[in-house]
Amino acid sequence: MKLPLSWINEFVQIDDIPVVEVARLLTAAGLEIDDIRFAGLPLPDRDDHGFKVSGIAWDKEKIVVAEIRAVNPHPNADRLTLCELFDGEKLHTVLTGAPNLHPYKGQGTLPQPIKVAYAKEGATIYDGHAEGLSLTTLKRAKIRGVESYSMVCSEKELGISEEHEGVIFLDEDAQAGTPLTDYMGDAVLEISILPNHARNTSVMGIARELAALTGRQMKKPQSPLQTGGEAIGGRLHIRIGDPALNSRFMAGLIRGVTMRPSPYWVQRRLRLCGMRPISNIVDATNYTMLEIGQPLHAFDHSILQQRAAGTPITILTRTATPGETLLTLDGVTRKLTETNVLVCDEHGALSLAGVMGGAESEINDHTADILLEAAAWNFINIRKTANQHNLPSEASYRFSRGVHPSLAEEGLRRCLYWMQQWSGGQIAPDTVDEYPQPPHTPTIHITSQDIRRALGIQIPLPQAKTLLEGLEFQCEIRSSEVETLVVTPPPFRMDIGEGITGIADVMEEIARLYGYDNIPETRLADPLPPQRGNPSLEAEEKIRNLLAGLGLQEVITYRMTSPEVEAKLLPSNLPTPHTEYVRLANPIAPEKRVLRRSLLASLLGIAEKNNRLRETLALFEIGAIYLPQTGDLPAEPRRLAISLSGKRYPNGWDEKPAAKLDFYDLKGILEALFGVLHLNITYAPAENPTYHPGKCAAVKMAETTLGVFGELHPLVQENYDFSAPMLAADLDLEAILHALPGGYPLQAVSEYPPIYEDIALIVEEDTPAEKVEALIRQTGGKMLEEVRLFDVFRGEQIGAGKKSLAYALVYRSPEGTLTDKDSAQIRNRIVRRLENETGAKLRS
Amino acid sequence: MLQKLAQIEEEALAALANIQDEAALEAWRIANMGRSAPVMSVFSQMGALSKEERPLVGQRANQVKLAIESAFAQKAEEVKQAALQKSLASERLDVTLPGRPLRQGRLHPATQNLRRILSILGEMGFQVYTSREVESDEYNFQLLNIPPYHPAREMQDTFYIETGVTEEAERQVLRTHTSPGQIRAMRQFAAENPPNPPEIRIALPGMVYRFEQITSRSEVQFNQVEGLVVGKNITFGDLKGTLAEFVRRMFGRSAKTRFRASYFPFTEPSAEMDVECFVCGGKGCGVCKKSGWLEILGCGMVHPTVLQNGGYDPAVYSGFAFGMGPERQLMLRHKITDIRYLWGNDMRFLEQF
């Protein structure tokens, strides 16, 4: 919301306070100033005030009010005129091309001089012909043979608005020679209105806040009306269909208005607020809305009379019937729904309530009698309707935040007043008011203990009373057992609740006015609650640390993806399986239309993106996937994905090129991870369409599969742009966390010397190494401290279809020194067992 | 004989003086200290000497033997030192050559930053509570005092889940803030002892979602950390004190804070907390847009309706809550100008942390 300071100043005197201080006061109280645009007033001389500032100041000497006494033709150019202009000191001939001066050309001395804004030589103003805003300083020049050094200004040139169709015609009261900034210098505050500040969407609202914040008196507007003519009671009936949607409908009548442009000062203020002046009647409704906060709608009374054909006019408000349409005043035929509330007469819809008027009953250049509507509408309903028809407007901006029905009266009166001021006419002596259910006004009881409890400070009740009265709360201190402040919110407020909510609402007002900065900081005195920890998150973070320690880079990817991205995990020759996704109803892009089901797919996307950037990519991510569940919120289990590809280690300057990472590198990482986590994991060959059938393993703990890893299937690898074989793991983090042991036993460290021995066993190619090792460990028992596979050999010497597995064994007893005889015994047992169970032969 | 011994000593020591390397030294040792060394032959000829001469010559021969041995030990040390010096000189490296590269793993900057915040909050007694990301409209909005079509919904552009349900109140959403976790936590804890629920001091971190176009300044997903304190004596002063302390730990002991009135449906009174710009120290710079202050978090006293919805009687309990965007802080601190770097995961970005 944009408001000029000059307007606020009419309601509370603030012109002696620096503009940035006004902005600071409002911002601290929750009315954040986004921007201050100067249109005439001097800009702040320091720039450490913390606000975004734009606009220009009008030099007192060089930009003044002047009067044009005659408009003469230019000797060499039809489109230019030469104005005889008096600037309060002397006469000038000023060259202009303003189209709105042309009608006066060649009339000689004007009977009534035209008051204008005049920029002298050396004045700095905006360049009216340039795109956007660029400053220019007026210099002496010859234009088509006539000397020019000064200018009659448009609004754009003075930074008031974008308007550059003609020069400003000031109102009659402007005196030639007055510095323009003294006459109408201004600054416009752009204020963000929080949802609970609906009452402050007006000049009066902001002025009231400033009055309360500065302790100054607010000046209420006076709107004396001249009334006469026939009463409208009895000739106009109002029927409200649903008071929940339309809590009040008031109407007044002004007869015999003259349609013309509003006074310049009104037009200027509307433009400063970002609105377009239309005519004195329309402007009066907008001006009043900005001033008081009550949106109004003007109907052409004679059209309603014609429709009623001699009978009294009946205004009714109701929801639209399905299929109903309305031609709104922007010329669009709107298809209505049952949500939309309409203002109708007995012959049909007149306007889309609170949002936009209908074309038929719209006022036009010949309208003489105005039926003025001031109503209150349900804010949620207006919000829906405005969104549905994409009709944001200043009226719906206010109605959709909530306009209290009590404002209708003041708004109607004020608007009629302005109409009469600007257009003449006679106001009917009465109004018609349908107000079936005035909202309940809460009463809130507050003790100083309540204030201490909420804010932590001692504010005496009389001080709280004074603060609240600044915002027009009615307050009374009652002394019984406990002194109580009885608070009644002012009639225009809809945001104050009752009971304990009401107390919180009032506390906020007390705190705001007292100043948040004045409330001292305290340390929590309440007992420290039970410290529960979060073991699951701690374990997750431990796994992150371990993986980073193992040389993997953590990434965090988008949760939103597309089924196509995830389908890349399958060979393209397989049919795409039907997968249920958690789908977004309003995705920002097709490639982000579902929530991921595969963490690995996201991770491989990142690996692909970085493929050309690094020789080695070792990545991991921990995060949720999203699985739809019928009739319930989706499951969000956490997964762990790893991707690994490229060189085993980065090449140094003195080494042979490193080999490419393979299956066993990834397995090594997993073994290290599970080792530190004390998980007893086994690995089994697995089949999974994502992975190479011979290079894929399942990670198992007892009977639970924790996940799968391996080298990507060549056909899957083809789906990506990877320059080396890609190793990948996709693990169920929830299952891993679930399996973590609470503790683990330690082995005593033996003091006795070890015996080292290497044995090589020849086994069939398809005998899993894991089985061989398990048998060695089992058979070796506690005397066998360590088993390490250090060589796998295949060759003619041992025969085709066989492999030799060489193990380094460490024998050691916790109880005494082993002899060679002891170790030979154990070894023989191991070899015998392996011969029996796997057909292994000791290689000599 | 004595004369011979003097000659043996003199010749041996003279030969030793010329020796430079270990091989020559070893040859000298064998020649002068071995079994057939001249001094040894003197010992073997002792039998031929008279009874009177024998002790004199014996004594003298021992002296010569010891002198030779001691001279050898000294020379051996010299030769060893010389050899070491030579070898050290020859093994000089170019210490400016790069070290052998390792594969360095790192945590994502968002993780590092989140941990820092949670660790500070943890020291202040805030326990981490995590909750789900796809939420019901009820938990994300209604129980937080945001009824359907409430204007506050416009403050948070929402992603909706396709469920076939169109009634706003029944829809599923991607959580727009971590606040639904406040209700979940309160309800969980209150259920432990409904007549007298335990006090709460928790931090709620996690990814939240907003329906926005992805640009250098806006993202569809980002982390949020909220704090919730509920107890029987919690005041707005406590809120200010706790958050000011958090800020001092996070941004340095001299960090100043400022509280402005604001609005959140789930707190009242509500405030925005600004921190004096840590880039320019409040003087005004590009990061704080010349204001000297950075908007860091929103906060307020928990709204009575929210306490009620969580199972805490607002007549007995009060509390405060706050919420911040860790990625925003990260960006401010490292002067990251494009938020897309975070989930873009370009190694050239990630490897700088």
Short mmCIF file of N, CA and C in Angstrom, two decimals, chain B residues 81-210:
data_model
loop_
_atom_site.label_atom_id
_atom_site.label_comp_id
_atom_site.label_asym_id
_atom_site.label_seq_id
_atom_site.Cartn_x
_atom_site.Cartn_y
_atom_site.Cartn_z
N GLN B 81 79.93 -39.55 10.50
CA GLN B 81 79.34 -38.21 10.40
C GLN B 81 79.50 -37.65 8.98
N ALA B 82 80.72 -37.84 8.45
CA ALA B 82 80.98 -37.32 7.11
C ALA B 82 80.06 -37.98 6.09
N ALA B 83 79.92 -39.32 6.27
CA ALA B 83 79.07 -40.06 5.33
C ALA B 83 77.62 -39.58 5.44
N LEU B 84 77.15 -39.37 6.70
CA LEU B 84 75.78 -38.91 6.92
C LEU B 84 75.56 -37.55 6.27
N GLN B 85 76.56 -36.67 6.49
CA GLN B 85 76.43 -35.34 5.91
C GLN B 85 76.30 -35.43 4.39
N LYS B 86 77.12 -36.30 3.83
CA LYS B 86 77.11 -36.45 2.39
C LYS B 86 75.76 -36.99 1.92
N SER B 87 75.28 -37.98 2.67
CA SER B 87 74.02 -38.59 2.25
C SER B 87 72.86 -37.60 2.44
N LEU B 88 72.83 -36.86 3.55
CA LEU B 88 71.76 -35.88 3.75
C LEU B 88 71.76 -34.85 2.63
N ALA B 89 73.01 -34.42 2.27
CA ALA B 89 73.10 -33.40 1.22
C ALA B 89 72.55 -33.92 -0.09
N SER B 90 72.75 -35.22 -0.31
CA SER B 90 72.32 -35.76 -1.61
C SER B 90 70.82 -36.07 -1.63
N GLU B 91 70.16 -36.11 -0.44
CA GLU B 91 68.74 -36.49 -0.41
C GLU B 91 67.80 -35.29 -0.35
N ARG B 92 68.30 -34.13 -0.68
CA ARG B 92 67.47 -32.94 -0.59
C ARG B 92 66.29 -33.00 -1.57
N LEU B 93 65.06 -32.73 -1.06
CA LEU B 93 63.85 -32.76 -1.90
C LEU B 93 63.46 -31.35 -2.32
N ASP B 94 62.68 -31.28 -3.38
CA ASP B 94 62.01 -30.02 -3.69
C ASP B 94 60.72 -30.01 -2.86
N VAL B 95 60.81 -29.35 -1.71
CA VAL B 95 59.65 -29.40 -0.81
C VAL B 95 58.47 -28.62 -1.35
N THR B 96 58.70 -27.93 -2.45
CA THR B 96 57.56 -27.18 -3.01
C THR B 96 56.74 -28.01 -4.00
N LEU B 97 57.23 -29.23 -4.29
CA LEU B 97 56.40 -30.10 -5.15
C LEU B 97 55.11 -30.43 -4.41
N PRO B 98 54.00 -30.62 -5.13
CA PRO B 98 52.74 -30.89 -4.41
C PRO B 98 52.76 -32.22 -3.68
N GLY B 99 52.01 -32.30 -2.60
CA GLY B 99 51.87 -33.54 -1.86
C GLY B 99 51.07 -34.54 -2.67
N ARG B 100 51.11 -35.78 -2.22
CA ARG B 100 50.40 -36.82 -2.97
C ARG B 100 48.90 -36.67 -2.68
N PRO B 101 48.10 -36.55 -3.72
CA PRO B 101 46.68 -36.23 -3.48
C PRO B 101 45.90 -37.39 -2.85
N LEU B 102 44.99 -37.05 -1.98
CA LEU B 102 44.06 -38.03 -1.39
C LEU B 102 42.67 -37.76 -1.94
N ARG B 103 41.80 -38.72 -1.81
CA ARG B 103 40.40 -38.47 -2.17
C ARG B 103 39.72 -37.89 -0.93
N GLN B 104 39.40 -36.62 -1.01
CA GLN B 104 38.88 -35.91 0.16
C GLN B 104 37.36 -35.93 0.17
N GLY B 105 36.77 -36.40 1.24
CA GLY B 105 35.32 -36.35 1.36
C GLY B 105 34.91 -35.15 2.19
N ARG B 106 33.72 -34.65 1.92
CA ARG B 106 33.24 -33.49 2.68
C ARG B 106 31.74 -33.61 2.88
N LEU B 107 31.27 -32.88 3.86
CA LEU B 107 29.83 -32.76 4.04
C LEU B 107 29.33 -31.58 3.22
N HIS B 108 28.12 -31.68 2.75
CA HIS B 108 27.50 -30.58 2.01
C HIS B 108 27.46 -29.33 2.89
N PRO B 109 27.69 -28.16 2.31
CA PRO B 109 27.69 -26.94 3.14
C PRO B 109 26.41 -26.76 3.95
N ALA B 110 25.29 -27.17 3.38
CA ALA B 110 24.03 -27.02 4.12
C ALA B 110 24.04 -27.90 5.37
N THR B 111 24.64 -29.09 5.25
CA THR B 111 24.74 -29.98 6.41
C THR B 111 25.66 -29.36 7.46
N GLN B 112 26.80 -28.85 6.99
CA GLN B 112 27.75 -28.25 7.93
C GLN B 112 27.10 -27.11 8.69
N ASN B 113 26.36 -26.29 7.96
CA ASN B 113 25.74 -25.11 8.57
C ASN B 113 24.63 -25.51 9.53
N LEU B 114 23.82 -26.47 9.09
CA LEU B 114 22.72 -26.94 9.92
C LEU B 114 23.26 -27.49 11.24
N ARG B 115 24.36 -28.23 11.14
CA ARG B 115 24.94 -28.83 12.34
C ARG B 115 25.41 -27.76 13.31
N ARG B 116 25.96 -26.69 12.75
CA ARG B 116 26.47 -25.63 13.62
C ARG B 116 25.31 -25.02 14.41
N ILE B 117 24.21 -24.77 13.71
CA ILE B 117 23.04 -24.18 14.37
C ILE B 117 22.50 -25.14 15.43
N LEU B 118 22.37 -26.41 15.05
CA LEU B 118 21.78 -27.37 15.97
C LEU B 118 22.70 -27.62 17.17
N SER B 119 24.00 -27.50 16.94
CA SER B 119 24.89 -27.73 18.06
C SER B 119 24.80 -26.58 19.06
N ILE B 120 24.68 -25.36 18.55
CA ILE B 120 24.52 -24.22 19.46
C ILE B 120 23.19 -24.36 20.22
N LEU B 121 22.14 -24.66 19.48
CA LEU B 121 20.85 -24.82 20.14
C LEU B 121 20.88 -25.98 21.14
N GLY B 122 21.62 -27.04 20.76
CA GLY B 122 21.74 -28.19 21.65
C GLY B 122 22.38 -27.81 22.97
N GLU B 123 23.44 -26.99 22.90
CA GLU B 123 24.09 -26.53 24.13
C GLU B 123 23.14 -25.69 24.97
N MET B 124 22.18 -25.06 24.30
CA MET B 124 21.22 -24.23 25.02
C MET B 124 20.01 -25.05 25.47
N GLY B 125 20.08 -26.35 25.31
CA GLY B 125 19.03 -27.22 25.84
C GLY B 125 17.94 -27.58 24.86
N PHE B 126 18.14 -27.23 23.57
CA PHE B 126 17.13 -27.54 22.56
C PHE B 126 17.43 -28.90 21.95
N GLN B 127 16.53 -29.85 22.15
CA GLN B 127 16.69 -31.20 21.61
C GLN B 127 16.11 -31.25 20.20
N VAL B 128 16.76 -32.00 19.34
CA VAL B 128 16.30 -32.03 17.95
C VAL B 128 15.09 -32.95 17.80
N TYR B 129 14.06 -32.42 17.16
CA TYR B 129 12.85 -33.18 16.88
C TYR B 129 12.60 -33.09 15.39
N THR B 130 12.53 -34.25 14.73
CA THR B 130 12.29 -34.21 13.29
C THR B 130 10.91 -34.78 12.99
N SER B 131 10.29 -34.28 11.94
CA SER B 131 8.98 -34.81 11.57
C SER B 131 8.82 -34.81 10.05
N ARG B 132 7.70 -35.35 9.61
CA ARG B 132 7.50 -35.66 8.20
C ARG B 132 7.43 -34.42 7.31
N GLU B 133 7.63 -34.63 5.99
CA GLU B 133 7.67 -33.52 5.04
C GLU B 133 6.38 -33.36 4.25
N VAL B 134 5.73 -34.47 3.95
CA VAL B 134 4.40 -34.37 3.32
C VAL B 134 3.41 -34.32 4.48
N GLU B 135 2.64 -33.25 4.53
CA GLU B 135 1.79 -33.02 5.69
C GLU B 135 0.34 -32.88 5.26
N SER B 136 -0.53 -33.02 6.24
CA SER B 136 -1.94 -32.72 5.98
C SER B 136 -2.12 -31.21 6.10
N ASP B 137 -3.12 -30.72 5.43
CA ASP B 137 -3.47 -29.30 5.54
C ASP B 137 -3.71 -28.95 7.02
N GLU B 138 -4.30 -29.90 7.71
CA GLU B 138 -4.61 -29.69 9.13
C GLU B 138 -3.35 -29.36 9.94
N TYR B 139 -2.32 -30.16 9.78
CA TYR B 139 -1.11 -29.94 10.56
C TYR B 139 -0.30 -28.75 10.04
N ASN B 140 -0.26 -28.62 8.72
CA ASN B 140 0.57 -27.54 8.18
C ASN B 140 -0.07 -26.16 8.39
N PHE B 141 -1.41 -26.15 8.42
CA PHE B 141 -2.09 -24.85 8.52
C PHE B 141 -3.09 -24.76 9.68
N GLN B 142 -4.12 -25.62 9.62
CA GLN B 142 -5.26 -25.37 10.50
C GLN B 142 -4.90 -25.39 11.98
N LEU B 143 -4.14 -26.40 12.40
CA LEU B 143 -3.80 -26.49 13.82
C LEU B 143 -2.85 -25.38 14.23
N LEU B 144 -2.24 -24.73 13.24
CA LEU B 144 -1.36 -23.60 13.52
C LEU B 144 -2.11 -22.28 13.39
N ASN B 145 -3.43 -22.36 13.50
CA ASN B 145 -4.24 -21.15 13.53
C ASN B 145 -4.33 -20.50 12.14
N ILE B 146 -4.22 -21.32 11.10
CA ILE B 146 -4.38 -20.79 9.73
C ILE B 146 -5.52 -21.55 9.07
N PRO B 147 -6.76 -21.08 9.22
CA PRO B 147 -7.88 -21.79 8.61
C PRO B 147 -7.82 -21.70 7.08
N PRO B 148 -8.61 -22.54 6.39
CA PRO B 148 -8.62 -22.45 4.92
C PRO B 148 -8.96 -21.03 4.47
N TYR B 149 -8.32 -20.60 3.43
CA TYR B 149 -8.53 -19.27 2.82
C TYR B 149 -8.10 -18.11 3.71
N HIS B 150 -7.43 -18.41 4.80
CA HIS B 150 -6.94 -17.33 5.66
C HIS B 150 -5.90 -16.53 4.87
N PRO B 151 -5.90 -15.19 5.03
CA PRO B 151 -4.93 -14.38 4.28
C PRO B 151 -3.48 -14.81 4.54
N ALA B 152 -3.23 -15.37 5.72
CA ALA B 152 -1.85 -15.78 6.02
C ALA B 152 -1.37 -16.86 5.06
N ARG B 153 -2.30 -17.57 4.43
CA ARG B 153 -1.86 -18.60 3.48
C ARG B 153 -1.13 -18.00 2.30
N GLU B 154 -1.42 -16.74 2.04
CA GLU B 154 -0.73 -16.09 0.92
C GLU B 154 0.72 -15.82 1.22
N MET B 155 1.08 -15.86 2.53
CA MET B 155 2.47 -15.65 2.89
C MET B 155 3.32 -16.86 2.48
N GLN B 156 2.66 -17.98 2.25
CA GLN B 156 3.40 -19.21 1.94
C GLN B 156 2.78 -19.88 0.73
N ASP B 157 3.44 -19.77 -0.40
CA ASP B 157 2.92 -20.42 -1.59
C ASP B 157 3.17 -21.92 -1.47
N THR B 158 2.11 -22.68 -1.68
CA THR B 158 2.11 -24.07 -1.25
C THR B 158 2.09 -25.05 -2.42
N PHE B 159 2.85 -26.12 -2.28
CA PHE B 159 2.74 -27.25 -3.19
C PHE B 159 1.69 -28.20 -2.64
N TYR B 160 0.73 -28.57 -3.47
CA TYR B 160 -0.29 -29.53 -3.05
C TYR B 160 0.01 -30.88 -3.68
N ILE B 161 -0.41 -31.93 -2.95
CA ILE B 161 -0.23 -33.29 -3.44
C ILE B 161 -1.52 -33.71 -4.13
N GLU B 162 -1.36 -34.41 -5.26
CA GLU B 162 -2.53 -34.89 -5.98
C GLU B 162 -3.10 -36.10 -5.25
N THR B 163 -4.26 -35.90 -4.64
CA THR B 163 -4.87 -37.02 -3.91
C THR B 163 -6.29 -37.25 -4.38
N GLY B 164 -6.75 -36.41 -5.31
CA GLY B 164 -8.14 -36.53 -5.74
C GLY B 164 -9.06 -35.70 -4.88
N VAL B 165 -8.57 -35.25 -3.72
CA VAL B 165 -9.39 -34.42 -2.83
C VAL B 165 -9.21 -32.97 -3.23
N THR B 166 -10.30 -32.23 -3.36
CA THR B 166 -10.16 -30.83 -3.74
C THR B 166 -10.48 -29.89 -2.59
N GLU B 167 -11.20 -30.38 -1.60
CA GLU B 167 -11.54 -29.53 -0.46
C GLU B 167 -10.24 -29.13 0.24
N GLU B 168 -10.02 -27.81 0.31
CA GLU B 168 -8.74 -27.31 0.81
C GLU B 168 -8.35 -27.93 2.15
N ALA B 169 -9.33 -28.03 3.05
CA ALA B 169 -9.04 -28.50 4.40
C ALA B 169 -8.58 -29.95 4.43
N GLU B 170 -8.87 -30.72 3.37
CA GLU B 170 -8.56 -32.15 3.36
C GLU B 170 -7.32 -32.47 2.54
N ARG B 171 -6.68 -31.45 2.01
CA ARG B 171 -5.59 -31.73 1.09
C ARG B 171 -4.31 -32.09 1.81
N GLN B 172 -3.42 -32.73 1.03
CA GLN B 172 -2.06 -32.96 1.52
C GLN B 172 -1.17 -31.91 0.88
N VAL B 173 -0.18 -31.48 1.63
CA VAL B 173 0.72 -30.44 1.12
C VAL B 173 2.16 -30.85 1.41
N LEU B 174 3.08 -30.24 0.66
CA LEU B 174 4.48 -30.32 1.07
C LEU B 174 4.64 -29.26 2.13
N ARG B 175 5.14 -29.63 3.27
CA ARG B 175 5.13 -28.66 4.37
C ARG B 175 5.82 -27.37 3.95
N THR B 176 5.20 -26.26 4.32
CA THR B 176 5.74 -24.96 3.95
C THR B 176 6.64 -24.41 5.04
N HIS B 177 6.65 -25.09 6.17
CA HIS B 177 7.51 -24.71 7.30
C HIS B 177 7.64 -25.93 8.19
N THR B 178 8.55 -25.89 9.14
CA THR B 178 8.69 -27.04 10.03
C THR B 178 7.73 -26.97 11.20
N SER B 179 6.88 -25.91 11.21
CA SER B 179 5.95 -25.72 12.34
C SER B 179 4.98 -26.87 12.60
N PRO B 180 4.53 -27.63 11.55
CA PRO B 180 3.65 -28.74 11.91
C PRO B 180 4.31 -29.68 12.92
N GLY B 181 5.64 -29.72 12.90
CA GLY B 181 6.37 -30.51 13.90
C GLY B 181 6.12 -30.01 15.31
N GLN B 182 5.81 -28.73 15.46
CA GLN B 182 5.49 -28.20 16.80
C GLN B 182 4.27 -28.91 17.37
N ILE B 183 3.25 -29.03 16.50
CA ILE B 183 2.02 -29.69 16.96
C ILE B 183 2.30 -31.17 17.24
N ARG B 184 3.03 -31.80 16.31
CA ARG B 184 3.32 -33.22 16.49
C ARG B 184 4.10 -33.45 17.79
N ALA B 185 5.08 -32.59 18.04
CA ALA B 185 5.88 -32.75 19.26
C ALA B 185 5.02 -32.51 20.50
N MET B 186 4.27 -31.40 20.48
CA MET B 186 3.45 -31.10 21.65
C MET B 186 2.47 -32.23 21.94
N ARG B 187 1.85 -32.73 20.88
CA ARG B 187 0.86 -33.80 21.10
C ARG B 187 1.54 -35.06 21.63
N GLN B 188 2.73 -35.35 21.09
CA GLN B 188 3.45 -36.55 21.55
C GLN B 188 3.83 -36.41 23.02
N PHE B 189 4.35 -35.25 23.38
CA PHE B 189 4.81 -35.08 24.76
C PHE B 189 3.62 -34.96 25.72
N ALA B 190 2.58 -34.25 25.28
CA ALA B 190 1.41 -34.09 26.14
C ALA B 190 0.78 -35.44 26.44
N ALA B 191 0.84 -36.35 25.45
CA ALA B 191 0.23 -37.67 25.64
C ALA B 191 0.94 -38.45 26.75
N GLU B 192 2.17 -38.07 27.03
CA GLU B 192 2.92 -38.80 28.08
C GLU B 192 2.29 -38.56 29.45
N ASN B 193 1.73 -37.37 29.60
CA ASN B 193 1.13 -37.04 30.90
C ASN B 193 0.10 -35.94 30.70
N PRO B 194 -1.06 -36.32 30.13
CA PRO B 194 -2.03 -35.30 29.72
C PRO B 194 -2.42 -34.29 30.80
N PRO B 195 -2.57 -34.69 32.08
CA PRO B 195 -2.96 -33.66 33.04
C PRO B 195 -1.86 -32.64 33.31
N ASN B 196 -0.62 -33.04 33.13
CA ASN B 196 0.49 -32.15 33.47
C ASN B 196 1.63 -32.38 32.48
N PRO B 197 1.45 -31.93 31.24
CA PRO B 197 2.44 -32.25 30.20
C PRO B 197 3.83 -31.69 30.53
N PRO B 198 4.86 -32.37 30.07
CA PRO B 198 6.22 -31.91 30.37
C PRO B 198 6.57 -30.63 29.61
N GLU B 199 7.51 -29.89 30.16
CA GLU B 199 8.04 -28.72 29.48
C GLU B 199 8.73 -29.16 28.18
N ILE B 200 8.84 -28.23 27.24
CA ILE B 200 9.43 -28.56 25.94
C ILE B 200 10.52 -27.55 25.61
N ARG B 201 11.62 -28.04 25.10
CA ARG B 201 12.61 -27.15 24.50
C ARG B 201 13.22 -27.91 23.32
N ILE B 202 12.71 -27.68 22.13
CA ILE B 202 13.16 -28.48 20.99
C ILE B 202 13.55 -27.59 19.81
N ALA B 203 14.39 -28.16 18.96
CA ALA B 203 14.73 -27.55 17.67
C ALA B 203 14.16 -28.45 16.59
N LEU B 204 13.52 -27.85 15.60
CA LEU B 204 12.90 -28.63 14.52
C LEU B 204 13.56 -28.26 13.20
N PRO B 205 14.52 -29.06 12.77
CA PRO B 205 15.17 -28.77 11.49
C PRO B 205 14.53 -29.56 10.36
N GLY B 206 14.74 -29.13 9.15
CA GLY B 206 14.30 -29.97 8.04
C GLY B 206 13.97 -29.18 6.79
N MET B 207 13.75 -29.95 5.73
CA MET B 207 13.50 -29.35 4.43
C MET B 207 12.04 -28.89 4.38
N VAL B 208 11.83 -27.69 3.87
CA VAL B 208 10.48 -27.18 3.65
C VAL B 208 10.36 -26.75 2.18
N TYR B 209 9.14 -26.52 1.74
CA TYR B 209 8.90 -26.36 0.30
C TYR B 209 8.00 -25.15 0.03
N ARG B 210 8.34 -24.40 -0.98
CA ARG B 210 7.49 -23.27 -1.37
C ARG B 210 7.31 -23.30 -2.88
#
